[in-house]
Coordinates of C-alpha atoms in Angstrom, one line a residue:
M1 CA -28.3 2.8 -5.2
D2 CA -29.0 3.9 -8.4
S3 CA -30.6 1.3 -10.8
G4 CA -29.8 3.1 -14.2
H5 CA -25.7 2.4 -13.6
S6 CA -24.3 0.0 -16.2
S7 CA -23.1 -3.5 -15.6
D8 CA -20.9 -5.2 -17.8
E9 CA -20.4 -9.4 -17.4
C10 CA -17.1 -10.6 -18.7
G11 CA -17.3 -13.9 -20.5
D12 CA -15.2 -16.6 -20.7
D13 CA -14.3 -15.7 -24.2
D14 CA -12.9 -12.5 -22.7
I15 CA -10.6 -13.7 -20.9
A16 CA -7.0 -15.0 -21.6
V17 CA -6.1 -17.7 -19.2
V18 CA -2.5 -17.9 -18.3
N19 CA -1.7 -22.1 -18.6
E20 CA 1.6 -23.6 -17.0
E21 CA 3.6 -24.1 -19.9
D22 CA 4.0 -19.8 -19.4
I23 CA 5.7 -19.8 -16.6
A24 CA 8.7 -18.6 -17.4
E25 CA 10.7 -19.6 -14.3
V26 CA 10.1 -20.1 -10.7
I27 CA 12.6 -18.4 -8.0
V28 CA 13.1 -19.2 -4.2
C29 CA 15.1 -17.0 -2.5
A30 CA 17.5 -18.2 -0.1
E31 CA 18.9 -16.8 3.1
N32 CA 20.9 -13.9 3.0
N33 CA 23.6 -14.0 6.1
I34 CA 23.2 -10.0 6.4
E35 CA 23.4 -9.4 10.4
D36 CA 21.0 -7.5 12.1
D37 CA 21.8 -3.9 12.3
E38 CA 23.4 -3.6 16.0
D39 CA 23.1 0.0 15.9
E40 CA 19.4 0.2 16.1
D41 CA 18.7 2.2 19.0
D42 CA 15.1 4.3 18.8
M43 CA 15.4 4.4 22.9
D44 CA 16.3 6.9 24.6
V45 CA 17.6 6.0 28.7
H46 CA 15.7 8.3 31.1
V47 CA 16.8 8.4 35.1
H48 CA 13.9 9.7 37.0
D49 CA 14.5 11.4 40.6
D50 CA 13.6 8.5 42.3
G51 CA 17.2 6.5 40.2
A52 CA 14.6 4.8 38.3
I53 CA 15.4 3.6 34.8
T54 CA 13.1 3.3 32.4
D55 CA 13.0 3.5 27.8
E56 CA 11.4 6.6 26.4
I57 CA 11.3 6.2 22.8
R58 CA 13.1 9.1 21.2
D59 CA 10.3 10.8 18.8
D60 CA 12.2 12.2 15.3
S61 CA 8.9 13.5 13.5
I62 CA 8.7 17.1 13.3
L63 CA 4.7 17.2 13.7
C64 CA 2.2 15.0 15.6
F65 CA -1.5 15.5 14.7
K66 CA -3.8 14.4 17.9
Q67 CA -7.4 15.0 16.7
H68 CA -7.3 11.5 15.7
S69 CA -10.0 9.6 19.4
D70 CA -8.7 5.7 17.8
S71 CA -6.2 4.4 15.6
V72 CA -5.2 5.9 12.7
F73 CA -5.6 3.5 9.5
T74 CA -4.4 6.3 6.7
S75 CA -3.0 9.2 5.5
R76 CA -1.9 10.6 2.3
F77 CA -0.2 13.5 1.5
S78 CA -1.6 16.2 -1.4
P79 CA 0.0 16.2 -4.6
S80 CA 1.1 19.9 -3.4
G81 CA 2.4 18.3 -0.3
Q82 CA 1.3 20.4 1.5
L83 CA -1.5 18.9 3.6
V84 CA -2.8 15.6 4.0
V85 CA -5.5 13.6 4.7
S86 CA -6.3 11.1 7.2
G87 CA -9.2 8.6 8.3
G88 CA -9.4 6.9 11.4
E89 CA -11.1 4.0 13.5
D90 CA -13.4 7.3 15.0
D91 CA -15.3 7.3 11.8
L92 CA -13.3 10.2 10.5
A93 CA -11.2 11.9 8.9
Y94 CA -9.4 15.1 8.5
V95 CA -7.6 17.8 5.9
W96 CA -5.0 19.4 7.7
S97 CA -2.0 21.5 7.0
V98 CA 1.9 19.9 6.7
S99 CA 3.5 23.2 8.3
D100 CA 1.6 23.6 12.0
G101 CA -0.9 20.8 11.7
S102 CA -4.2 22.6 11.9
V103 CA -7.2 21.6 11.0
L104 CA -8.6 22.6 7.7
F105 CA -12.0 21.0 7.8
K106 CA -13.2 17.5 8.8
C107 CA -14.4 14.7 7.2
D108 CA -17.4 13.5 9.5
G109 CA -20.7 11.6 8.1
H110 CA -19.0 8.2 7.8
K111 CA -20.9 5.2 9.5
D112 CA -17.7 3.2 10.3
S113 CA -13.9 3.0 10.4
V114 CA -12.4 5.6 7.8
T115 CA -9.6 3.4 5.9
C116 CA -9.5 4.6 2.9
V117 CA -8.4 8.2 2.0
S118 CA -7.0 9.8 -1.5
F119 CA -5.9 13.2 -3.5
N120 CA -7.3 13.1 -6.7
H121 CA -4.3 14.3 -8.9
D122 CA -5.2 18.3 -9.7
N123 CA -5.3 19.0 -6.0
S124 CA -8.9 19.7 -6.5
Y125 CA -11.2 17.1 -4.1
V126 CA -10.1 14.3 -1.6
A127 CA -12.3 11.2 -0.6
T128 CA -12.1 9.0 1.4
A129 CA -14.1 5.6 2.2
D130 CA -15.0 3.8 4.9
M131 CA -15.3 0.0 6.1
S132 CA -19.6 -0.1 5.8
G133 CA -18.7 1.4 2.0
L134 CA -19.7 4.9 2.3
V135 CA -17.8 6.6 -0.3
K136 CA -17.2 10.3 0.1
V137 CA -15.7 13.3 -2.3
W138 CA -14.9 17.1 -1.0
Q139 CA -14.4 19.8 -2.6
L140 CA -10.4 21.7 -1.2
S141 CA -11.6 24.9 -2.6
T142 CA -15.3 25.0 -0.2
Q143 CA -14.0 22.7 2.5
S144 CA -17.6 20.8 1.5
Q145 CA -18.8 17.2 0.5
I146 CA -19.7 17.0 -3.0
W147 CA -20.8 13.1 -3.1
S148 CA -21.5 10.8 -2.2
F149 CA -22.1 7.1 -2.9
D150 CA -22.8 3.5 -1.0
V151 CA -21.9 0.4 -2.1
S152 CA -21.0 -3.0 0.3
D153 CA -18.2 -2.9 2.4
I154 CA -14.9 -1.3 0.7
E155 CA -11.6 -3.0 0.8
W156 CA -9.5 -0.4 -2.1
M157 CA -10.1 3.0 -3.1
M158 CA -7.4 5.0 -5.7
W159 CA -8.2 8.0 -8.3
H160 CA -7.3 7.8 -11.7
P161 CA -3.8 8.8 -11.9
L162 CA -4.6 11.3 -15.7
S163 CA -8.8 12.4 -14.8
N164 CA -11.3 12.8 -11.8
V165 CA -12.5 9.1 -11.8
L166 CA -12.7 7.4 -8.6
L167 CA -12.5 3.2 -8.2
V168 CA -12.9 1.4 -5.3
G169 CA -13.1 -2.6 -5.1
T170 CA -15.8 -4.2 -2.7
I171 CA -15.8 -7.5 -0.5
E172 CA -18.3 -8.9 -2.1
G173 CA -15.1 -8.8 -5.9
D174 CA -17.1 -5.6 -7.4
L175 CA -14.6 -2.5 -9.1
W176 CA -17.3 0.4 -8.7
M177 CA -16.2 3.3 -11.1
W178 CA -17.1 7.1 -11.5
K179 CA -16.6 10.4 -12.9
I180 CA -16.0 13.0 -10.5
P181 CA -18.4 15.2 -9.6
G182 CA -21.2 13.9 -11.8
G183 CA -21.2 10.3 -10.7
D184 CA -21.6 9.0 -13.6
C185 CA -20.9 5.0 -13.3
K186 CA -19.4 1.5 -14.6
T187 CA -19.0 -1.3 -12.4
F188 CA -16.6 -4.9 -13.6
S189 CA -18.5 -7.4 -12.1
S190 CA -17.4 -10.1 -9.5
H191 CA -16.1 -13.3 -10.5
G192 CA -17.5 -14.9 -6.4
S193 CA -14.3 -13.8 -5.0
K194 CA -13.4 -9.9 -2.7
T195 CA -11.0 -7.9 -4.7
T196 CA -7.9 -7.0 -2.2
C197 CA -5.7 -4.7 -3.6
A198 CA -5.3 -2.3 -7.1
R199 CA -3.0 -0.7 -9.2
I200 CA -3.7 1.3 -12.3
T201 CA -0.7 0.8 -14.8
P202 CA 1.0 4.3 -15.9
D203 CA -0.7 4.6 -19.1
G204 CA -3.7 4.8 -17.3
V205 CA -5.9 2.1 -19.8
K206 CA -5.2 -1.1 -16.8
I207 CA -5.8 -2.0 -14.0
C208 CA -4.1 -5.0 -12.3
V209 CA -6.7 -6.2 -9.6
G210 CA -6.0 -8.9 -7.0
Y211 CA -8.6 -11.5 -5.3
E212 CA -8.5 -13.2 -2.5
D213 CA -8.9 -16.5 -4.4
G214 CA -5.3 -15.9 -4.6
S215 CA -5.8 -14.4 -8.3
V216 CA -4.7 -11.6 -10.0
R217 CA -7.1 -10.0 -13.0
V218 CA -5.9 -7.2 -15.6
W219 CA -8.8 -5.4 -16.3
D220 CA -9.5 -2.7 -19.9
L221 CA -11.2 0.1 -18.1
K222 CA -12.7 1.5 -21.1
N223 CA -14.2 -1.7 -21.6
Q224 CA -14.8 -3.6 -18.5
T225 CA -13.6 -6.5 -19.8
V226 CA -10.8 -8.9 -18.1
I227 CA -7.2 -8.9 -20.8
H228 CA -5.4 -11.6 -18.4
K229 CA -6.0 -13.4 -15.2
F230 CA -3.4 -14.8 -13.6
S231 CA -4.7 -18.2 -10.8
G232 CA -4.0 -21.8 -9.9
R233 CA 0.0 -22.1 -10.5
T234 CA 0.0 -18.9 -12.4
G235 CA -1.2 -17.1 -9.1
H236 CA -0.9 -17.3 -5.5
S237 CA -2.0 -19.8 -3.4
K238 CA -3.4 -17.6 -0.4
E239 CA -4.9 -14.1 -0.8
V240 CA -3.4 -11.5 -2.6
T241 CA -2.0 -8.7 0.3
C242 CA -0.3 -5.4 -2.4
V243 CA 0.1 -5.0 -6.5
D244 CA 2.6 -2.4 -7.6
T245 CA 3.3 -1.5 -11.6
Q246 CA 6.8 -0.2 -13.1
L247 CA 7.5 2.8 -14.5
T248 CA 10.0 2.7 -15.8
D249 CA 8.9 -0.4 -17.9
S250 CA 5.1 -0.2 -19.0
S251 CA 4.1 -3.9 -19.2
L252 CA 5.6 -5.0 -15.7
F253 CA 3.5 -5.7 -12.2
A254 CA 4.2 -7.4 -9.2
S255 CA 2.1 -9.6 -6.9
G256 CA 2.4 -9.9 -2.9
S257 CA 0.6 -12.7 -1.8
A258 CA 0.0 -13.8 1.7
D259 CA 1.5 -17.6 1.0
G260 CA 4.7 -15.3 1.5
T261 CA 5.3 -15.7 -2.5
V262 CA 5.7 -12.6 -5.1
N263 CA 4.6 -12.9 -8.5
L264 CA 6.6 -10.9 -11.6
C265 CA 4.4 -10.7 -14.1
S266 CA 3.4 -8.6 -17.5
Y267 CA -0.2 -7.1 -18.1
V268 CA 1.3 -7.2 -22.0
T269 CA 1.7 -10.5 -22.4
G270 CA 0.2 -12.2 -19.6
K271 CA 3.0 -14.1 -18.8
L272 CA 4.0 -15.2 -15.3
L273 CA 8.0 -14.4 -15.2
S274 CA 9.4 -15.0 -11.6
T275 CA 8.2 -16.5 -8.8
F276 CA 9.9 -14.9 -5.6
T277 CA 9.2 -16.3 -2.0
A278 CA 10.0 -15.1 1.5
D279 CA 11.9 -17.5 3.8
K280 CA 9.9 -19.1 6.5
P281 CA 11.5 -17.8 10.1
Q282 CA 12.5 -22.0 11.3
Q283 CA 10.8 -20.8 15.2
Q284 CA 7.7 -19.9 14.2
Q285 CA 7.4 -23.0 11.1
Q286 CA 7.4 -25.2 14.2
E287 CA 5.2 -23.1 16.3
E288 CA 2.1 -21.7 14.3
E289 CA 0.4 -22.9 11.5
G290 CA -1.4 -21.0 9.0
E291 CA -1.0 -17.8 7.1
G292 CA 1.0 -14.9 8.8
D293 CA 4.4 -15.9 9.4
N294 CA 5.8 -15.0 6.2
S295 CA 2.8 -12.9 4.5
V296 CA 4.3 -10.4 2.1
E297 CA 2.8 -6.9 3.2
A298 CA 3.7 -4.8 0.2
V299 CA 5.8 -4.6 -2.7
A300 CA 6.9 -1.2 -4.5
F301 CA 9.5 -1.3 -8.0
C302 CA 12.1 2.0 -7.7
K303 CA 10.9 4.7 -9.5
V304 CA 14.9 5.3 -11.6
A305 CA 16.4 1.6 -11.3
P306 CA 15.1 -1.8 -12.9
L307 CA 14.3 -3.0 -8.7
L308 CA 11.7 -4.6 -6.9
A309 CA 11.2 -4.5 -2.9
F310 CA 9.2 -6.3 -1.0
G311 CA 8.7 -6.8 3.1
S312 CA 7.3 -9.4 4.7
L313 CA 5.8 -10.3 8.4
N314 CA 9.2 -12.5 8.4
N315 CA 11.3 -9.4 10.2
R316 CA 12.8 -9.2 5.6
L317 CA 12.8 -6.6 3.0
Y318 CA 14.1 -8.0 -0.1
I319 CA 15.7 -6.5 -2.9
Y320 CA 15.9 -7.9 -6.2
D321 CA 17.4 -7.1 -9.1
I322 CA 14.5 -7.6 -12.2
P323 CA 17.0 -7.4 -15.5
S324 CA 18.6 -10.9 -13.8
Q325 CA 15.5 -12.2 -11.1
T326 CA 18.3 -11.9 -8.4
L327 CA 18.2 -11.3 -4.7
R328 CA 20.8 -8.6 -4.4
H329 CA 20.0 -8.0 -0.3
T330 CA 18.2 -9.3 2.5
C331 CA 17.3 -6.6 4.8
H332 CA 16.9 -7.7 8.3
H333 CA 14.1 -5.0 11.2
D334 CA 13.5 -6.4 14.1
D335 CA 9.6 -6.3 13.3
G336 CA 7.7 -6.7 10.3
P337 CA 7.7 -4.1 7.8
V338 CA 3.7 -3.9 6.2
Q339 CA 4.9 -0.9 3.8
V340 CA 7.8 -0.2 1.9
C341 CA 8.4 3.1 -0.2
W342 CA 11.2 4.2 -2.6
L343 CA 11.9 7.6 -2.5
P344 CA 11.2 9.6 -5.8
D345 CA 14.9 10.4 -7.7
S346 CA 16.7 7.7 -5.8
A347 CA 17.3 4.3 -5.0
L348 CA 16.7 4.7 -1.5
L349 CA 13.8 3.3 0.0
Y350 CA 11.6 3.5 3.8
T351 CA 9.7 0.9 5.3
A352 CA 7.1 1.3 8.0
C353 CA 7.5 -1.5 10.8
L354 CA 5.4 -2.3 13.2
D355 CA 7.7 -1.5 15.9
G356 CA 6.7 1.5 15.4
C357 CA 9.9 2.8 13.3
V358 CA 11.0 4.0 10.2
R359 CA 14.0 2.7 8.3
M360 CA 15.6 4.2 5.1
W361 CA 17.4 2.0 3.3
D362 CA 20.2 2.0 0.6
A363 CA 19.4 -0.6 -2.5
R364 CA 22.7 -0.6 -2.9
N365 CA 24.4 -2.1 -0.4
G366 CA 21.2 -3.4 1.5
Q367 CA 22.3 -1.5 4.4
C368 CA 19.8 0.2 6.8
Q369 CA 21.1 4.4 6.6
H370 CA 18.7 6.3 9.2
I371 CA 15.8 5.1 11.3
V372 CA 13.0 7.4 13.2
S373 CA 10.8 7.2 16.3
G374 CA 8.1 8.4 17.9
H375 CA 5.6 5.8 17.6
T376 CA 3.9 4.3 20.8
D377 CA 2.5 1.5 18.6
M378 CA 2.7 -0.7 15.5
I379 CA 2.5 1.6 11.9
L380 CA -0.3 1.0 10.1
D381 CA 0.7 3.2 6.8
M382 CA 2.9 5.2 5.3
D383 CA 3.0 8.3 2.0
V384 CA 5.8 10.2 1.1
T385 CA 5.4 13.3 -0.7
G386 CA 6.3 13.5 -4.2
D387 CA 9.9 15.4 -4.0
G388 CA 10.9 12.4 -1.4
K389 CA 11.5 15.2 1.4
L390 CA 8.8 14.8 4.2
I391 CA 7.4 10.8 5.4
V392 CA 3.9 10.9 7.5
T393 CA 2.9 7.5 8.8
S394 CA -0.3 6.3 10.5
S395 CA -0.3 4.7 13.3
R396 CA -2.1 2.4 16.2
D397 CA -1.3 4.7 18.8
S398 CA -4.3 7.3 17.2
T399 CA -1.8 10.0 15.8
A400 CA 0.1 10.4 12.4
R401 CA 3.6 12.3 12.6
I402 CA 5.7 13.8 9.9
F403 CA 9.0 12.7 9.9
T404 CA 12.1 15.1 7.2
I405 CA 13.7 12.6 4.8
N406 CA 17.4 12.0 5.1
S407 CA 18.8 11.1 2.3

C-alpha cells in the first residue's frame, strides 16, 4: 500500500455516545395472522414418455446469463439500465448487455471470489472487488482497467452517489475512500470490529456503517470523524447485517441485525427512535440454537411513502408505517427473503428468496401480487433498474437472470 495515504484517528471527544435514556421507544411486533398464499405455484408438472411425472421449475426470465462457471454472488444494473455487471465465485466479473446477454468485456485478474460490483453515478466506470481485498476500476468507454488497489478482505463496496469517489469496508474494520481515477485516498480507522455493511446518506455528506459487534457509527465523510455511535442498548446484540437510509426524510436510517431486530434511528440527532423485532419460529426456537432463524437479512425504505420493510430468515417480510411506528403487514414466504427492493415510484416491492423465487408485494394490503421463478438454487442478490421496469437476480445456480416487472 502507498505509505503516503492519510489515516485519521477519531478520539473519544468526537463520538456522540447515545445513552440508554435516549431511547424513545421499543416495539416488539406480534405475529400477524395473514395466511400463506395458497396460489403460490412456481412449478410446472411435466409428464415424460414413460409416464413418470416430475416438477420442473417454470422459467419466467426474459434472459439468462450463463457465462459464470460457479455461484453468481452479485449483479448490478448500470444507471442507464442497458448494462449489467455480475461477479462470481469463479473469480471473474462480466459486463454484459441487458438486451441480449452479450459480453461487453470480462473483468479478470481477481485473486478470489468477486463479491462486490457497482457502476458509478454517470456510467463512466465500473468497480469490482474480491474477497481477498483487490479492488479494480474499469473504464466503460475503453473497456479496460484504469486503477487497482489492495486492502484486507473486503466486506462491502459502494460508489458515492454524486461523485467519482469509491468506498470499501474491510474485515479489519477500516473504511477506505478513493477519488477515481487519481486514487487520492482517505481512511477511517477501525475501533477493532469488522465492518459489515454501510449506506451513504441522501445528501452525500455522511455514511452509516454497521459492524460485527452490533454497533452502528455515523461518519462525516469530509472529516473522517464519528458523529454518532449506536451501541449497547442503542445498538444490536449481534452483527449488523444491513443498513438503509430514507430518501423522503433527510434524517432517518434503519439497521437490521442477526439478532432479529431492526433499529430505526436519526443520524442527525443521534436518537434511537424504535426497535422492531422479527418473530422467532417456535419450531426453530426449540430445535436450534444460535443466530440464523430470525436474522434480518435486508431492510429498505419505500421511496414514495413513509414505509419501512425488512426481510428475515424466519420466512417473513414485515412492513411498518414510520410515522406511527406500527406494523402494517406480515407477509409470509416459503423460504427466507434475503433481498428487498421497492419500485422507485410506487408502494410495490420485491423480495428475493432462498427458494429461488422473486415475489412482488403490495404494501397497501400486504398481498402477494406476482411470483417469478427460473433459478434452480437460492437467490443471493437482486437489483432493480432506475425506471423500475427490470429486475436482475444472482444465484448459486451459476446464472444471473433478468425479469420484467409486472406492476
